[in-house]
PDB file of C-alpha atoms in Angstrom:
ATOM      1  CA  MET R   1      29.430  49.299 150.273  1.00 51.00           C
ATOM      2  CA  GLU R   2      31.421  51.649 148.122  1.00 57.00           C
ATOM      3  CA  PRO R   3      32.055  54.912 149.485  1.00 62.00           C
ATOM      4  CA  ILE R   4      30.067  57.863 147.416  1.00 57.00           C
ATOM      5  CA  LYS R   5      33.679  59.634 146.951  1.00 53.00           C
ATOM      6  CA  GLU R   6      35.017  56.556 145.010  1.00 61.00           C
ATOM      7  CA  SER R   7      31.616  56.199 143.136  1.00 57.00           C
ATOM      8  CA  LEU R   8      32.034  59.949 141.980  1.00 52.00           C
ATOM      9  CA  LYS R   9      35.711  59.426 141.007  1.00 58.00           C
ATOM     10  CA  ARG R  10      34.910  56.843 138.573  1.00 60.00           C
ATOM     11  CA  VAL R  11      32.050  58.712 137.010  1.00 55.00           C
ATOM     12  CA  VAL R  12      34.354  61.843 136.568  1.00 56.00           C
ATOM     13  CA  ASN R  13      37.050  59.668 135.159  1.00 60.00           C
ATOM     14  CA  VAL R  14      34.790  58.288 132.578  1.00 57.00           C
ATOM     15  CA  PRO R  15      36.258  59.362 129.093  1.00 61.00           C
ATOM     16  CA  SER R  16      33.220  60.695 127.547  1.00 74.00           C
ATOM     17  CA  PHE R  17      32.390  62.734 130.751  1.00 75.00           C
ATOM     18  CA  GLN R  18      35.993  64.094 130.490  1.00 80.00           C
ATOM     19  CA  GLU R  19      35.740  65.059 127.036  1.00 83.00           C
ATOM     20  CA  ARG R  20      32.478  66.737 127.177  1.00 85.00           C
ATOM     21  CA  TYR R  21      33.908  68.888 130.354  1.00 83.00           C
ATOM     22  CA  GLU R  22      37.189  69.922 128.284  1.00 86.00           C
ATOM     23  CA  ALA R  23      35.202  70.673 125.285  1.00 88.00           C
ATOM     24  CA  MET R  24      32.639  72.836 127.521  1.00 88.00           C
ATOM     25  CA  ARG R  25      35.667  74.661 129.001  1.00 88.00           C
ATOM     26  CA  LYS R  26      37.399  75.269 125.704  1.00 91.00           C
ATOM     27  CA  SER R  27      34.218  76.811 124.480  1.00 91.00           C
ATOM     28  CA  ILE R  28      33.707  79.000 127.480  1.00 91.00           C
ATOM     29  CA  LEU R  29      37.400  80.360 127.472  1.00 92.00           C
ATOM     30  CA  GLU R  30      37.390  80.866 123.768  1.00 92.00           C
ATOM     31  CA  HIS R  31      34.316  82.884 123.859  1.00 93.00           C
ATOM     32  CA  GLU R  32      35.122  86.430 122.524  1.00 93.00           C
ATOM     33  CA  LYS R  33      33.653  88.094 125.658  1.00 93.00           C
ATOM     34  CA  ILE R  34      35.385  85.916 128.035  1.00 93.00           C
ATOM     35  CA  GLN R  35      38.881  86.535 126.008  1.00 94.00           C
ATOM     36  CA  GLN R  36      38.130  90.239 126.223  1.00 94.00           C
ATOM     37  CA  PHE R  37      37.543  89.973 129.975  1.00 93.00           C
ATOM     38  CA  MET R  38      40.620  88.232 130.640  1.00 92.00           C
ATOM     39  CA  THR R  39      43.110  90.167 128.525  1.00 93.00           C
ATOM     40  CA  ALA R  40      41.605  93.488 130.391  1.00 94.00           C
ATOM     41  CA  ASN R  41      42.113  91.611 133.784  1.00 94.00           C
ATOM     42  CA  ALA R  42      45.283  89.597 132.945  1.00 92.00           C
ATOM     43  CA  GLU R  43      47.422  90.741 136.132  1.00 91.00           C
ATOM     44  CA  ALA R  44      44.371  89.796 138.433  1.00 91.00           C
ATOM     45  CA  ILE R  45      43.594  86.384 136.809  1.00 92.00           C
ATOM     46  CA  ASP R  46      45.195  83.184 137.493  1.00 92.00           C
ATOM     47  CA  ALA R  47      44.461  79.606 136.415  1.00 89.00           C
ATOM     48  CA  GLN R  48      43.125  78.579 139.727  1.00 91.00           C
ATOM     49  CA  MET R  49      40.728  81.401 139.631  1.00 92.00           C
ATOM     50  CA  ILE R  50      39.518  80.474 136.143  1.00 90.00           C
ATOM     51  CA  GLU R  51      38.765  76.969 137.215  1.00 90.00           C
ATOM     52  CA  ARG R  52      36.743  78.117 140.196  1.00 90.00           C
ATOM     53  CA  SER R  53      34.805  80.402 137.984  1.00 91.00           C
ATOM     54  CA  LEU R  54      33.940  78.338 135.198  1.00 91.00           C
ATOM     55  CA  LEU R  55      30.200  77.920 136.300  1.00 91.00           C
ATOM     56  CA  LYS R  56      29.811  81.882 136.346  1.00 92.00           C
ATOM     57  CA  LEU R  57      31.538  82.050 133.095  1.00 93.00           C
ATOM     58  CA  ASN R  58      29.043  79.737 131.557  1.00 92.00           C
ATOM     59  CA  GLU R  59      26.244  81.475 133.093  1.00 93.00           C
ATOM     60  CA  TYR R  60      27.603  84.665 131.584  1.00 93.00           C
ATOM     61  CA  ILE R  61      27.912  83.413 128.051  1.00 92.00           C
ATOM     62  CA  SER R  62      24.370  81.457 128.036  1.00 92.00           C
ATOM     63  CA  GLN R  63      22.745  84.972 128.048  1.00 92.00           C
ATOM     64  CA  SER R  64      22.580  88.054 125.942  1.00 90.00           C
ATOM     65  CA  THR R  65      25.248  90.285 126.983  1.00 88.00           C
ATOM     66  CA  ASP R  66      23.923  93.224 125.196  1.00 88.00           C
ATOM     67  CA  CYS R  67      20.570  94.572 125.115  1.00 85.00           C
ATOM     68  CA  CYS R  68      18.646  92.814 122.176  1.00 81.00           C
ATOM     69  CA  LYS R  69      16.114  95.654 122.057  1.00 76.00           C
ATOM     70  CA  CYS R  70      13.029  93.261 121.801  1.00 77.00           C
ATOM     71  CA  GLY R  71      10.450  96.117 122.363  1.00 79.00           C
ATOM     72  CA  THR R  72       9.445  94.711 125.839  1.00 86.00           C
ATOM     73  CA  THR R  73      11.447  93.307 128.487  1.00 89.00           C
ATOM     74  CA  ALA R  74       8.509  90.856 128.955  1.00 88.00           C
ATOM     75  CA  GLN R  75      10.136  89.010 125.907  1.00 87.00           C
ATOM     76  CA  CYS R  76      13.576  89.037 127.223  1.00 90.00           C
ATOM     77  CA  THR R  77      15.147  85.558 127.492  1.00 88.00           C
ATOM     78  CA  ASN R  78      17.847  86.337 130.228  1.00 91.00           C
ATOM     79  CA  TYR R  79      17.678  84.852 133.638  1.00 89.00           C
ATOM     80  CA  LEU R  80      16.730  88.212 135.002  1.00 91.00           C
ATOM     81  CA  GLN R  81      14.310  89.846 132.190  1.00 92.00           C
ATOM     82  CA  GLY R  82      15.648  93.233 131.371  1.00 92.00           C
ATOM     83  CA  PHE R  83      19.003  92.809 132.852  1.00 93.00           C
ATOM     84  CA  ILE R  84      22.316  91.931 131.196  1.00 93.00           C
ATOM     85  CA  PRO R  85      25.139  90.368 133.063  1.00 94.00           C
ATOM     86  CA  LYS R  86      28.351  91.846 133.582  1.00 95.00           C
ATOM     87  CA  LEU R  87      31.736  90.090 134.617  1.00 95.00           C
ATOM     88  CA  LEU R  88      33.868  91.423 137.692  1.00 94.00           C
ATOM     89  CA  ILE R  89      36.394  90.152 140.127  1.00 94.00           C
ATOM     90  CA  THR R  90      35.567  89.740 143.908  1.00 91.00           C
ATOM     91  CA  ASN R  91      36.860  87.884 146.533  1.00 88.00           C
ATOM     92  CA  GLY R  92      39.436  85.879 144.411  1.00 87.00           C
ATOM     93  CA  ARG R  93      36.758  84.781 141.771  1.00 90.00           C
ATOM     94  CA  ILE R  94      35.050  85.849 138.746  1.00 94.00           C
ATOM     95  CA  ASP R  95      31.586  86.829 139.580  1.00 95.00           C
ATOM     96  CA  ILE R  96      28.595  88.290 137.880  1.00 95.00           C
ATOM     97  CA  THR R  97      26.494  91.318 138.532  1.00 94.00           C
ATOM     98  CA  TYR R  98      23.266  92.202 136.732  1.00 94.00           C
ATOM     99  CA  GLU R  99      22.732  95.804 134.917  1.00 94.00           C
ATOM    100  CA  ARG R 100      19.498  97.159 133.548  1.00 94.00           C
ATOM    101  CA  CYS R 101      19.451  96.856 129.543  1.00 92.00           C
ATOM    102  CA  GLU R 102      18.447  99.719 127.327  1.00 89.00           C
ATOM    103  CA  GLN R 103      14.849  98.405 127.200  1.00 89.00           C
ATOM    104  CA  LYS R 104      14.575  98.072 130.807  1.00 90.00           C
ATOM    105  CA  ILE R 105      15.961 101.745 131.317  1.00 86.00           C
ATOM    106  CA  VAL R 106      13.241 102.994 128.915  1.00 81.00           C
ATOM    107  CA  GLU R 107      10.504 101.157 130.491  1.00 83.00           C
ATOM    108  CA  ASP R 108      11.530 102.353 134.087  1.00 85.00           C
ATOM    109  CA  GLU R 109      11.572 105.848 132.786  1.00 79.00           C
ATOM    110  CA  ARG R 110       8.110 105.462 131.269  1.00 74.00           C
ATOM    111  CA  ARG R 111       6.860 104.266 134.698  1.00 80.00           C
ATOM    112  CA  GLU R 112       8.590 106.968 136.561  1.00 78.00           C
ATOM    113  CA  ILE R 113       6.857 109.442 134.436  1.00 67.00           C
ATOM    114  CA  ALA R 114       3.557 107.856 134.622  1.00 70.00           C
ATOM    115  CA  SER R 115       3.982 107.793 138.541  1.00 74.00           C
ATOM    116  CA  MET R 116       4.686 111.560 138.584  1.00 75.00           C
ATOM    117  CA  VAL R 117       1.145 112.247 136.919  1.00 78.00           C
ATOM    118  CA  SER R 118      -1.842 111.869 138.949  1.00 79.00           C
ATOM    119  CA  SER R 119      -5.075 111.940 136.944  1.00 77.00           C
ATOM    120  CA  MET R 120      -8.832 112.174 137.970  1.00 82.00           C
ATOM    121  CA  HIS R 121     -11.221 110.825 135.145  1.00 83.00           C
ATOM    122  CA  MET R 122      -8.762 111.831 132.358  1.00 88.00           C
ATOM    123  CA  PRO R 123      -8.881 109.353 129.160  1.00 84.00           C
ATOM    124  CA  LYS R 124      -5.885 107.333 128.371  1.00 86.00           C
ATOM    125  CA  GLU R 125      -4.847 109.216 125.252  1.00 86.00           C
ATOM    126  CA  VAL R 126      -4.359 112.461 127.196  1.00 87.00           C
ATOM    127  CA  LEU R 127      -2.427 110.870 129.860  1.00 85.00           C
ATOM    128  CA  GLN R 128       0.175 109.401 127.124  1.00 87.00           C
ATOM    129  CA  ALA R 129       0.081 112.680 125.174  1.00 88.00           C
ATOM    130  CA  ALA R 130       3.478 113.880 124.003  1.00 87.00           C
ATOM    131  CA  PHE R 131       4.668 117.268 122.376  1.00 84.00           C
ATOM    132  CA  GLU R 132       6.118 115.440 119.483  1.00 83.00           C
ATOM    133  CA  ASP R 133       2.875 114.045 118.720  1.00 80.00           C
ATOM    134  CA  ILE R 134       1.206 117.494 118.455  1.00 76.00           C
ATOM    135  CA  THR R 135       1.019 118.855 114.875  1.00 69.00           C
ATOM    136  CA  ILE R 136       2.440 122.374 114.667  1.00 66.00           C
ATOM    137  CA  ALA R 137       2.485 122.958 110.970  1.00 54.00           C
ATOM    138  CA  GLY R 138       0.527 126.154 109.925  1.00 60.00           C
ATOM    139  CA  ASN R 139      -0.726 126.433 113.459  1.00 75.00           C
ATOM    140  CA  ARG R 140       0.947 129.430 115.084  1.00 83.00           C
ATOM    141  CA  SER R 141      -1.111 128.995 118.360  1.00 86.00           C
ATOM    142  CA  ARG R 142       0.198 125.689 119.159  1.00 85.00           C
ATOM    143  CA  LEU R 143       3.779 126.693 118.224  1.00 88.00           C
ATOM    144  CA  ASP R 144       3.470 129.512 120.692  1.00 91.00           C
ATOM    145  CA  ILE R 145       1.892 127.309 123.384  1.00 92.00           C
ATOM    146  CA  GLY R 146       4.884 124.774 123.080  1.00 90.00           C
ATOM    147  CA  GLN R 147       7.293 127.557 123.692  1.00 93.00           C
ATOM    148  CA  ARG R 148       5.506 128.810 126.543  1.00 94.00           C
ATOM    149  CA  VAL R 149       5.600 125.292 128.166  1.00 94.00           C
ATOM    150  CA  MET R 150       9.358 124.793 127.662  1.00 94.00           C
ATOM    151  CA  ALA R 151      10.152 128.302 129.000  1.00 95.00           C
ATOM    152  CA  PHE R 152       8.103 127.157 131.895  1.00 95.00           C
ATOM    153  CA  ILE R 153      10.264 124.259 132.432  1.00 94.00           C
ATOM    154  CA  GLN R 154      13.316 125.807 131.537  1.00 95.00           C
ATOM    155  CA  GLU R 155      12.758 128.355 134.291  1.00 96.00           C
ATOM    156  CA  TYR R 156      12.310 125.389 136.633  1.00 95.00           C
ATOM    157  CA  ARG R 157      15.577 123.974 135.427  1.00 93.00           C
ATOM    158  CA  GLU R 158      17.468 127.090 136.017  1.00 95.00           C
ATOM    159  CA  THR R 159      16.098 128.226 139.406  1.00 94.00           C
ATOM    160  CA  GLY R 160      14.639 125.156 141.027  1.00 93.00           C
ATOM    161  CA  GLN R 161      11.448 126.982 141.627  1.00 94.00           C
ATOM    162  CA  LEU R 162       8.231 126.538 139.513  1.00 95.00           C
ATOM    163  CA  PRO R 163       6.752 129.700 137.737  1.00 96.00           C
ATOM    164  CA  HIS R 164       3.802 131.210 139.437  1.00 95.00           C
ATOM    165  CA  LYS R 165       1.395 131.240 136.605  1.00 96.00           C
ATOM    166  CA  GLY R 166       0.486 128.535 134.165  1.00 97.00           C
ATOM    167  CA  LEU R 167      -1.639 128.655 131.093  1.00 97.00           C
ATOM    168  CA  TYR R 168      -5.249 129.077 130.546  1.00 98.00           C
ATOM    169  CA  LEU R 169      -5.931 127.411 127.244  1.00 97.00           C
ATOM    170  CA  TYR R 170      -9.157 128.236 125.426  1.00 96.00           C
ATOM    171  CA  GLY R 171     -10.566 127.368 122.019  1.00 93.00           C
ATOM    172  CA  GLU R 172     -13.428 125.493 120.342  1.00 92.00           C
ATOM    173  CA  PHE R 173     -14.222 121.729 120.757  1.00 88.00           C
ATOM    174  CA  GLY R 174     -11.803 119.198 119.714  1.00 83.00           C
ATOM    175  CA  VAL R 175      -8.808 121.454 119.070  1.00 88.00           C
ATOM    176  CA  GLY R 176      -6.345 119.635 121.113  1.00 88.00           C
ATOM    177  CA  LYS R 177      -6.670 121.566 124.438  1.00 93.00           C
ATOM    178  CA  SER R 178      -6.744 118.379 126.682  1.00 93.00           C
ATOM    179  CA  PHE R 179      -4.031 116.805 124.786  1.00 93.00           C
ATOM    180  CA  ILE R 180      -1.667 119.658 125.385  1.00 94.00           C
ATOM    181  CA  LEU R 181      -2.513 119.544 129.099  1.00 95.00           C
ATOM    182  CA  GLY R 182      -1.415 116.059 129.149  1.00 94.00           C
ATOM    183  CA  ALA R 183       1.639 116.549 127.080  1.00 93.00           C
ATOM    184  CA  THR R 184       2.711 119.300 129.535  1.00 94.00           C
ATOM    185  CA  ALA R 185       2.075 117.107 132.431  1.00 93.00           C
ATOM    186  CA  ASN R 186       4.558 114.398 130.874  1.00 91.00           C
ATOM    187  CA  GLU R 187       7.063 117.090 129.993  1.00 92.00           C
ATOM    188  CA  LEU R 188       7.227 118.087 133.596  1.00 93.00           C
ATOM    189  CA  ALA R 189       7.477 114.590 134.762  1.00 90.00           C
ATOM    190  CA  LYS R 190      10.676 114.235 132.795  1.00 89.00           C
ATOM    191  CA  VAL R 191      12.314 117.001 135.243  1.00 91.00           C
ATOM    192  CA  LYS R 192      10.635 115.124 138.169  1.00 90.00           C
ATOM    193  CA  VAL R 193       7.797 117.786 138.751  1.00 93.00           C
ATOM    194  CA  LYS R 194       4.446 116.185 139.942  1.00 92.00           C
ATOM    195  CA  SER R 195       1.097 117.019 138.272  1.00 93.00           C
ATOM    196  CA  VAL R 196      -2.375 116.560 139.067  1.00 93.00           C
ATOM    197  CA  ILE R 197      -4.729 116.564 135.968  1.00 94.00           C
ATOM    198  CA  VAL R 198      -8.405 116.528 136.568  1.00 94.00           C
ATOM    199  CA  TYR R 199     -11.491 116.376 134.351  1.00 94.00           C
ATOM    200  CA  VAL R 200     -13.631 119.159 136.222  1.00 94.00           C
ATOM    201  CA  PRO R 201     -17.239 117.957 135.402  1.00 91.00           C
ATOM    202  CA  GLU R 202     -16.624 114.312 136.696  1.00 91.00           C
ATOM    203  CA  PHE R 203     -14.427 115.617 139.570  1.00 90.00           C
ATOM    204  CA  LEU R 204     -17.499 117.980 140.872  1.00 90.00           C
ATOM    205  CA  ARG R 205     -19.814 114.988 140.583  1.00 88.00           C
ATOM    206  CA  GLU R 206     -17.347 112.595 142.576  1.00 89.00           C
ATOM    207  CA  LEU R 207     -17.156 115.400 145.156  1.00 89.00           C
ATOM    208  CA  LYS R 208     -20.963 115.374 145.743  1.00 85.00           C
ATOM    209  CA  ALA R 209     -20.599 111.608 146.558  1.00 83.00           C
ATOM    210  CA  ALA R 210     -17.412 112.309 148.742  1.00 84.00           C
ATOM    211  CA  MET R 211     -19.715 114.164 151.214  1.00 80.00           C
ATOM    212  CA  ALA R 212     -21.255 110.922 152.023  1.00 79.00           C
ATOM    213  CA  ASP R 213     -18.402 108.947 152.554  1.00 79.00           C
ATOM    214  CA  HIS R 214     -16.472 111.677 154.235  1.00 82.00           C
ATOM    215  CA  THR R 215     -13.535 111.842 151.710  1.00 85.00           C
ATOM    216  CA  LEU R 216     -14.444 115.281 150.576  1.00 89.00           C
ATOM    217  CA  GLU R 217     -11.913 117.204 152.445  1.00 90.00           C
ATOM    218  CA  SER R 218      -9.013 114.815 151.530  1.00 90.00           C
ATOM    219  CA  LYS R 219     -10.047 114.919 147.761  1.00 89.00           C
ATOM    220  CA  VAL R 220     -10.084 118.714 147.664  1.00 91.00           C
ATOM    221  CA  ASP R 221      -6.743 119.046 149.675  1.00 92.00           C
ATOM    222  CA  PHE R 222      -5.041 116.586 147.067  1.00 92.00           C
ATOM    223  CA  VAL R 223      -6.009 118.707 144.311  1.00 93.00           C
ATOM    224  CA  LYS R 224      -5.240 122.153 145.705  1.00 94.00           C
ATOM    225  CA  ARG R 225      -1.716 121.155 147.064  1.00 94.00           C
ATOM    226  CA  ALA R 226      -0.710 119.722 143.844  1.00 94.00           C
ATOM    227  CA  PRO R 227       2.817 121.135 142.552  1.00 94.00           C
ATOM    228  CA  VAL R 228       1.155 121.691 139.193  1.00 96.00           C
ATOM    229  CA  LEU R 229      -2.486 121.484 138.954  1.00 96.00           C
ATOM    230  CA  MET R 230      -4.313 120.924 135.743  1.00 96.00           C
ATOM    231  CA  LEU R 231      -8.013 121.627 135.340  1.00 97.00           C
ATOM    232  CA  ASP R 232      -9.476 120.175 132.124  1.00 96.00           C
ATOM    233  CA  ASP R 233     -12.607 121.565 130.563  1.00 95.00           C
ATOM    234  CA  LEU R 234     -13.750 124.077 133.013  1.00 96.00           C
ATOM    235  CA  GLY R 235     -17.088 125.675 132.226  1.00 91.00           C
ATOM    236  CA  ALA R 236     -18.361 122.693 130.237  1.00 88.00           C
ATOM    237  CA  GLU R 237     -21.584 122.372 132.446  1.00 84.00           C
ATOM    238  CA  ALA R 238     -23.494 124.824 134.722  1.00 82.00           C
ATOM    239  CA  ILE R 239     -22.197 124.410 138.094  1.00 85.00           C
ATOM    240  CA  SER R 240     -23.804 124.896 141.724  1.00 88.00           C
ATOM    241  CA  GLN R 241     -22.820 127.715 143.918  1.00 90.00           C
ATOM    242  CA  TRP R 242     -21.471 125.293 146.278  1.00 91.00           C
ATOM    243  CA  ALA R 243     -18.911 123.826 143.438  1.00 91.00           C
ATOM    244  CA  ARG R 244     -18.135 127.391 142.313  1.00 92.00           C
ATOM    245  CA  ASP R 245     -17.466 129.010 145.642  1.00 93.00           C
ATOM    246  CA  GLU R 246     -16.653 126.227 148.396  1.00 93.00           C
ATOM    247  CA  ILE R 247     -14.758 124.175 145.895  1.00 94.00           C
ATOM    248  CA  LEU R 248     -13.213 125.801 142.926  1.00 95.00           C
ATOM    249  CA  GLY R 249     -13.019 129.080 144.744  1.00 95.00           C
ATOM    250  CA  ALA R 250     -11.187 127.336 147.658  1.00 95.00           C
ATOM    251  CA  ILE R 251      -8.915 125.628 145.336  1.00 96.00           C
ATOM    252  CA  LEU R 252      -7.975 128.469 143.500  1.00 96.00           C
ATOM    253  CA  HIS R 253      -7.681 130.724 146.295  1.00 96.00           C
ATOM    254  CA  TYR R 254      -5.172 128.475 147.973  1.00 96.00           C
ATOM    255  CA  ARG R 255      -2.959 128.236 144.615  1.00 96.00           C
ATOM    256  CA  MET R 256      -3.115 131.849 144.369  1.00 96.00           C
ATOM    257  CA  SER R 257      -1.996 132.476 148.029  1.00 96.00           C
ATOM    258  CA  GLU R 258       0.687 129.791 147.667  1.00 96.00           C
ATOM    259  CA  GLN R 259       1.728 130.771 144.325  1.00 95.00           C
ATOM    260  CA  LEU R 260       1.187 127.383 142.796  1.00 96.00           C
ATOM    261  CA  PRO R 261       0.931 127.295 139.033  1.00 96.00           C
ATOM    262  CA  THR R 262      -2.420 126.185 137.459  1.00 97.00           C
ATOM    263  CA  PHE R 263      -3.152 124.905 133.986  1.00 98.00           C
ATOM    264  CA  ILE R 264      -6.795 125.291 132.864  1.00 97.00           C
ATOM    265  CA  SER R 265      -8.376 124.419 129.560  1.00 97.00           C
ATOM    266  CA  SER R 266     -11.940 125.610 128.616  1.00 97.00           C
ATOM    267  CA  ASN R 267     -14.154 126.400 125.467  1.00 95.00           C
ATOM    268  CA  PHE R 268     -14.511 129.913 127.026  1.00 96.00           C
ATOM    269  CA  ASN R 269     -12.293 132.939 127.009  1.00 97.00           C
ATOM    270  CA  TYR R 270     -11.958 134.810 130.405  1.00 97.00           C
ATOM    271  CA  ASP R 271     -14.809 137.080 129.869  1.00 96.00           C
ATOM    272  CA  GLU R 272     -17.123 134.198 128.586  1.00 96.00           C
ATOM    273  CA  LEU R 273     -16.090 131.877 131.556  1.00 96.00           C
ATOM    274  CA  GLU R 274     -17.134 134.641 133.976  1.00 95.00           C
ATOM    275  CA  HIS R 275     -20.344 134.901 132.399  1.00 94.00           C
ATOM    276  CA  HIS R 276     -20.880 131.330 132.578  1.00 94.00           C
ATOM    277  CA  LEU R 277     -19.857 130.986 136.314  1.00 93.00           C
ATOM    278  CA  ALA R 278     -22.206 133.874 137.252  1.00 93.00           C
ATOM    279  CA  HIS R 279     -25.133 131.673 136.265  1.00 86.00           C
ATOM    280  CA  SER R 280     -25.830 129.054 138.676  1.00 74.00           C
ATOM    281  CA  GLN R 281     -27.843 125.638 138.183  1.00 68.00           C
ATOM    282  CA  ARG R 282     -30.935 127.413 139.875  1.00 73.00           C
ATOM    283  CA  GLY R 283     -30.789 130.387 137.297  1.00 72.00           C
ATOM    284  CA  GLU R 284     -29.679 132.955 139.932  1.00 79.00           C
ATOM    285  CA  VAL R 285     -27.038 135.403 138.641  1.00 84.00           C
ATOM    286  CA  GLU R 286     -24.126 136.248 140.923  1.00 88.00           C
ATOM    287  CA  THR R 287     -21.608 138.389 138.972  1.00 92.00           C
ATOM    288  CA  VAL R 288     -19.510 139.440 142.073  1.00 93.00           C
ATOM    289  CA  LYS R 289     -18.743 135.765 143.045  1.00 93.00           C
ATOM    290  CA  ALA R 290     -18.122 134.950 139.387  1.00 94.00           C
ATOM    291  CA  ARG R 291     -15.618 137.931 139.316  1.00 95.00           C
ATOM    292  CA  ARG R 292     -13.945 136.842 142.425  1.00 95.00           C
ATOM    293  CA  LEU R 293     -13.138 133.513 141.052  1.00 95.00           C
ATOM    294  CA  MET R 294     -11.926 134.785 137.748  1.00 96.00           C
ATOM    295  CA  GLU R 295      -9.658 137.126 139.664  1.00 96.00           C
ATOM    296  CA  ARG R 296      -8.124 133.862 141.237  1.00 96.00           C
ATOM    297  CA  ILE R 297      -8.132 132.250 137.758  1.00 97.00           C
ATOM    298  CA  LYS R 298      -6.221 135.365 136.286  1.00 96.00           C
ATOM    299  CA  ALA R 299      -3.800 135.378 139.053  1.00 95.00           C
ATOM    300  CA  THR R 300      -2.399 131.871 138.481  1.00 95.00           C
ATOM    301  CA  THR R 301      -2.879 131.633 134.576  1.00 97.00           C
ATOM    302  CA  THR R 302      -1.778 133.291 131.327  1.00 96.00           C
ATOM    303  CA  LEU R 303      -4.617 133.264 128.577  1.00 97.00           C
ATOM    304  CA  MET R 304      -3.792 131.492 125.272  1.00 96.00           C
ATOM    305  CA  ARG R 305      -5.951 130.697 122.288  1.00 96.00           C
ATOM    306  CA  VAL R 306      -5.761 127.191 120.987  1.00 93.00           C
ATOM    307  CA  GLU R 307      -6.589 127.282 117.297  1.00 90.00           C
ATOM    308  CA  GLY R 308      -7.187 124.519 114.696  1.00 80.00           C
ATOM    309  CA  GLU R 309      -9.723 122.306 113.251  1.00 76.00           C
ATOM    310  CA  ASN R 310     -11.902 119.758 115.358  1.00 71.00           C
ATOM    311  CA  LEU R 311      -9.528 116.776 115.663  1.00 67.00           C
ATOM    312  CA  ARG R 312     -12.417 114.419 117.058  1.00 62.00           C
ATOM    313  CA  ARG R 313     -14.449 114.570 113.578  1.00 60.00           C
TER     314      ARG R 313
END
């Protein structure tokens, strides 16, 4: 029986195989990117290194070596989706490392931003909001709010500390208050500040159910300790004494004591919200308790009116 080594020799020496090999080798070594790499590393590369590294060089040129900007890494045709190959010399060989392409970097940044924003019962369009999508023309209030938010972020950049006060945004239905909160959360995420944004009516309903499964304390604790808390649509519904005093009161008292910034949106201004909070679901009027809650809101926010047409129509 013929040794396998001899059989392989005979196969390798077949002219057609040798011709194909030489053609492939020539194609690899004449590739523009390979030529550039060998020129840049001429002192470190010798003929033996090239022969030992042909498979790696072929792997390199068989992929896109620049980001093709396909719009999503899911459509990337490289061996590792979202990564482009780079040549380097290591241990006497030419090898390949893989680096994130531009599209992958963008997608990773988006995921990182999304991970910095926790939400409860907020619609998708709010969580994806961006300031560049807010119409400013002819609307001085939105411009002022945008400048306030940027000043808030700039203070954090300069000092490493969050300002103690957020914003209390009030205005008519559909003028974009919730959208501004979402855009603010996403801007904060860009500077690695975590936010929790909560749709208040649904959150309070959820807490009622949480009493039964013993998760009430953990949910309230998660919200009240947020680096930046955003309460959306406060005052949208009549609330119980328990929700006002034990939940909202406890959350806002903690944040006032710890000097944690809070952003709030409401259809009511300060005075209107105080009147609303004074009236419980049972028809009782408790002005003192409502005033106490409002003191905490005023201590953690700055009042700003959002003007404009109803964008939901």
